[in-house]
Amino acid sequence: MITTYILYICLGAVAGVLAGLLGIGGGLVIVPMLNFAFEWQNFPVEHIQHVALGTSMATIIFTSISSMRAHHKRGAINYSAFWRLAPGIIVGTYLGSWVASLLSTLFLKVFFGLFLYYVATQMLLNIKPKGERELPGHAGTFVAGSGIGVFSALVGIGGGTLTVPFLSWCNQTMHTAIATAAAVGLPIALAGTAGYVVNGWSVAGIPGPHIGYVYLPALLGIIVTSTLTAPFGAKLAHSLPVTKLKKIFAILLFLVGTRMLWNALA
C-alpha cells in the first residue's frame, strides 16, 4: 500500500509539470497510470476505468487552479474566450460524465487508447490548425465548449488537447492558447467531478474510501505534489522548446495507448 501511495505522489508531480507546460491538465498521464495502479490493487474490472476517469477529473480541479494562477500572473489568459467557453464546457462535461457512466470499462479503455493515438499523432507531426478566423459568438463558443466538455469527460482530461487547437484556429497565440486552456480546465474539472460523483454515488462494489467514482487515496496523493509542480511547468512553458518536448511526449503516449488497448482487448 505504501508503494501505491508513493506512485500516486510521483504521478502527481509529473502531472502538475505537464499541466503547466503543455496545458493538458495532466489527465493524459493520470488516467492510464491510475488504470495500471488499480489493476495492481485488484480493483473490480468493471469499475477501473470509471474510477480512473472520475479521480482524474477531481485531481484536475487542484492542478488547474495552480496552473491558472501561474499563467494569470504572466497575463497570458484570454478571459474573454474563457467566459465565452465556460457555459458550454460545464454543460458538455456533465453530460459526458453521465454518458461515461452508461458505458462499459472495455469501451472506455479502447476509446481512451485511440484518443491517445490521436493526440500523439497530432503532437508528433506538430499539426496545428491555421488561424483562419476570430472567436465565434456566444452560440458558437457554447457549441465548441460543449464538444470539448463531452470528450474531456469521456477521457478524463482537462481539455487542453482540444482547447489549444481550437483557440489556435481562432488566431490566439500558442502561449495564450495554452494559458487559456489551463484556465478552461477548471470548469471542466468541476463539472466532470460533479458528474462522476453523482453518477457513481449509488454504484456498488467501488473500493473505498471513495465518493462516487472518485477514489480518495489516489486523489490526495496526486494533488499533494501536482499543485506544487504546476507553477514550475507554467514557467518552463515560457522558456523551453515546447514543440520538441511534445514530440518526446507523443512517443510516450503511443506506448501507453498501445498498452491500454492490449490490456483491454487481450
Coordinates of C-alpha atoms in Angstrom, one line a residue, residues 12-199:
G12 CA 1.0 14.0 -9.2
A13 CA 4.4 15.6 -9.6
V14 CA 4.6 14.7 -13.3
A15 CA 1.0 15.6 -14.0
G16 CA 1.5 19.1 -12.4
V17 CA 4.5 19.9 -14.6
L18 CA 2.7 18.7 -17.7
A19 CA -0.4 20.7 -16.9
G20 CA 1.6 23.9 -16.7
L21 CA 4.0 23.1 -19.6
L22 CA 1.6 21.7 -22.2
G23 CA -1.8 22.9 -21.0
I24 CA -3.1 19.3 -20.9
G25 CA -4.3 19.1 -17.3
G26 CA -2.3 16.0 -16.6
G27 CA -5.2 13.7 -17.4
L28 CA -3.4 12.0 -20.3
V29 CA -0.9 10.8 -17.8
I30 CA -3.1 10.3 -14.8
V31 CA -5.8 8.1 -16.3
P32 CA -3.5 5.3 -17.7
M33 CA -1.4 5.4 -14.6
L34 CA -4.4 5.0 -12.4
N35 CA -5.5 2.2 -14.6
F36 CA -2.3 0.3 -14.0
A37 CA -2.4 1.1 -10.3
F38 CA -6.0 0.0 -9.9
E39 CA -5.2 -3.3 -11.7
W40 CA -2.3 -3.8 -9.4
Q41 CA -4.6 -3.3 -6.4
N42 CA -7.1 -5.8 -7.9
F43 CA -10.0 -3.3 -8.3
P44 CA -13.1 -4.8 -9.8
V45 CA -12.5 -4.7 -13.6
E46 CA -15.9 -3.2 -14.3
H47 CA -15.1 -0.1 -12.2
I48 CA -11.4 0.5 -13.1
Q49 CA -11.9 3.0 -16.0
H50 CA -14.8 4.9 -14.4
V51 CA -12.9 5.4 -11.2
A52 CA -9.8 6.4 -13.1
L53 CA -11.7 9.0 -15.1
G54 CA -13.6 10.4 -12.0
T55 CA -10.4 10.6 -9.9
S56 CA -8.5 12.2 -12.8
M57 CA -11.2 14.9 -13.1
A58 CA -11.0 15.6 -9.3
T59 CA -7.3 16.0 -9.4
I60 CA -7.5 18.4 -12.2
I61 CA -9.5 20.8 -10.1
F62 CA -6.4 21.4 -7.9
T63 CA -3.9 21.2 -10.8
S64 CA -5.8 23.7 -12.9
I65 CA -6.2 26.2 -10.1
S66 CA -2.4 26.2 -9.5
S67 CA -1.6 26.3 -13.2
M68 CA -4.2 29.0 -13.9
R69 CA -2.8 31.2 -11.1
A70 CA 0.7 30.9 -12.6
H71 CA -0.5 31.9 -16.1
H72 CA -2.6 34.7 -14.7
K73 CA 0.4 36.3 -13.1
R74 CA 2.0 36.4 -16.6
G75 CA -1.1 38.0 -18.1
A76 CA -1.4 35.2 -20.7
I77 CA -5.0 34.2 -20.2
N78 CA -7.7 35.4 -22.6
Y79 CA -10.5 35.8 -20.1
S80 CA -13.0 36.9 -22.8
A81 CA -12.5 33.5 -24.5
F82 CA -12.6 31.7 -21.1
W83 CA -16.0 33.2 -20.2
R84 CA -17.5 32.5 -23.6
L85 CA -16.4 28.9 -23.5
A86 CA -17.3 28.2 -19.8
P87 CA -21.1 27.7 -20.1
G88 CA -20.8 25.1 -22.9
I89 CA -17.9 23.5 -21.1
I90 CA -19.9 23.0 -17.9
V91 CA -23.0 21.5 -19.7
G92 CA -20.9 19.3 -22.1
T93 CA -18.6 17.9 -19.3
Y94 CA -21.5 17.0 -17.0
L95 CA -23.3 15.4 -19.9
G96 CA -20.2 13.5 -20.9
S97 CA -19.7 12.1 -17.4
W98 CA -23.3 10.8 -17.5
V99 CA -22.7 9.1 -20.8
A100 CA -19.5 7.6 -19.5
S101 CA -21.3 6.1 -16.5
L102 CA -23.5 4.2 -19.0
L103 CA -20.6 2.7 -21.0
S104 CA -18.5 -0.3 -20.2
T105 CA -14.9 -0.2 -19.0
L106 CA -13.9 -2.1 -22.1
F107 CA -15.4 0.6 -24.4
L108 CA -13.9 3.4 -22.3
K109 CA -10.5 1.9 -22.3
V110 CA -10.5 1.4 -26.1
F111 CA -11.9 4.9 -26.6
F112 CA -9.1 6.3 -24.4
G113 CA -6.4 4.3 -26.1
L114 CA -7.5 5.5 -29.5
F115 CA -7.7 9.1 -28.2
L116 CA -4.1 8.8 -27.1
Y117 CA -3.1 7.7 -30.6
Y118 CA -4.9 10.8 -32.0
V119 CA -3.2 13.2 -29.5
A120 CA 0.2 11.5 -30.1
T121 CA -0.1 11.8 -33.8
Q122 CA -1.1 15.5 -33.5
M123 CA 1.9 16.2 -31.3
L124 CA 4.4 14.1 -33.3
L125 CA 3.6 15.7 -36.6
N126 CA 3.1 19.1 -34.9
I127 CA -0.3 19.5 -36.5
K128 CA -1.7 22.9 -35.8
P129 CA -4.8 24.5 -37.2
K130 CA -4.1 27.7 -39.0
G131 CA -5.5 30.9 -37.5
E132 CA -8.3 31.4 -40.0
R133 CA -11.0 33.2 -38.0
E134 CA -11.8 35.1 -34.9
L135 CA -13.6 33.7 -31.9
P136 CA -17.2 32.9 -32.7
G137 CA -20.1 34.5 -30.9
H138 CA -21.8 33.1 -27.8
A139 CA -23.7 30.4 -29.7
G140 CA -20.6 29.2 -31.5
T141 CA -18.4 29.1 -28.4
F142 CA -21.2 27.3 -26.5
V143 CA -21.3 24.6 -29.1
A144 CA -17.5 24.4 -29.2
G145 CA -17.3 24.3 -25.4
S146 CA -19.9 21.6 -25.2
G147 CA -18.0 19.4 -27.6
I148 CA -14.7 20.0 -25.7
G149 CA -16.5 19.2 -22.4
V150 CA -18.1 15.9 -23.6
F151 CA -14.9 14.5 -24.9
S152 CA -12.9 15.7 -21.9
A153 CA -15.3 13.8 -19.6
L154 CA -15.1 10.6 -21.6
V155 CA -11.3 10.6 -21.4
G156 CA -10.8 12.3 -18.0
I157 CA -8.7 15.3 -19.2
G158 CA -8.7 19.0 -18.6
G159 CA -9.4 19.7 -22.2
G160 CA -6.1 21.3 -23.2
T161 CA -5.6 18.9 -26.1
L162 CA -8.9 20.1 -27.6
T163 CA -9.0 23.7 -26.4
V164 CA -5.5 24.7 -27.5
P165 CA -6.1 23.7 -31.2
F166 CA -9.5 25.4 -31.1
L167 CA -8.0 28.7 -29.8
S168 CA -5.1 28.5 -32.2
W169 CA -7.6 28.2 -35.1
C170 CA -9.2 31.3 -33.7
N171 CA -6.0 33.3 -34.1
Q172 CA -4.8 33.1 -30.5
T173 CA -1.0 32.8 -30.0
M174 CA 0.3 29.5 -28.7
H175 CA 1.2 30.9 -25.2
T176 CA -2.3 32.5 -24.9
A177 CA -4.0 29.3 -26.1
I178 CA -2.0 27.2 -23.6
A179 CA -2.7 29.6 -20.7
T180 CA -6.4 29.9 -21.6
A181 CA -6.7 26.1 -21.9
A182 CA -5.2 25.7 -18.4
A183 CA -7.9 28.1 -17.1
V184 CA -10.7 26.2 -19.0
G185 CA -9.5 23.1 -17.2
L186 CA -11.1 24.4 -14.0
P187 CA -14.8 24.4 -15.1
I188 CA -14.2 21.1 -17.0
A189 CA -12.8 19.5 -13.8
L190 CA -15.6 20.9 -11.6
A191 CA -18.4 19.8 -13.8
G192 CA -16.8 16.5 -14.6
T193 CA -16.1 15.7 -10.9
A194 CA -19.7 16.6 -10.0
G195 CA -20.9 14.2 -12.8
Y196 CA -18.7 11.3 -11.7
V197 CA -19.6 11.8 -8.1
V198 CA -23.4 11.9 -8.8
N199 CA -23.4 9.0 -11.3

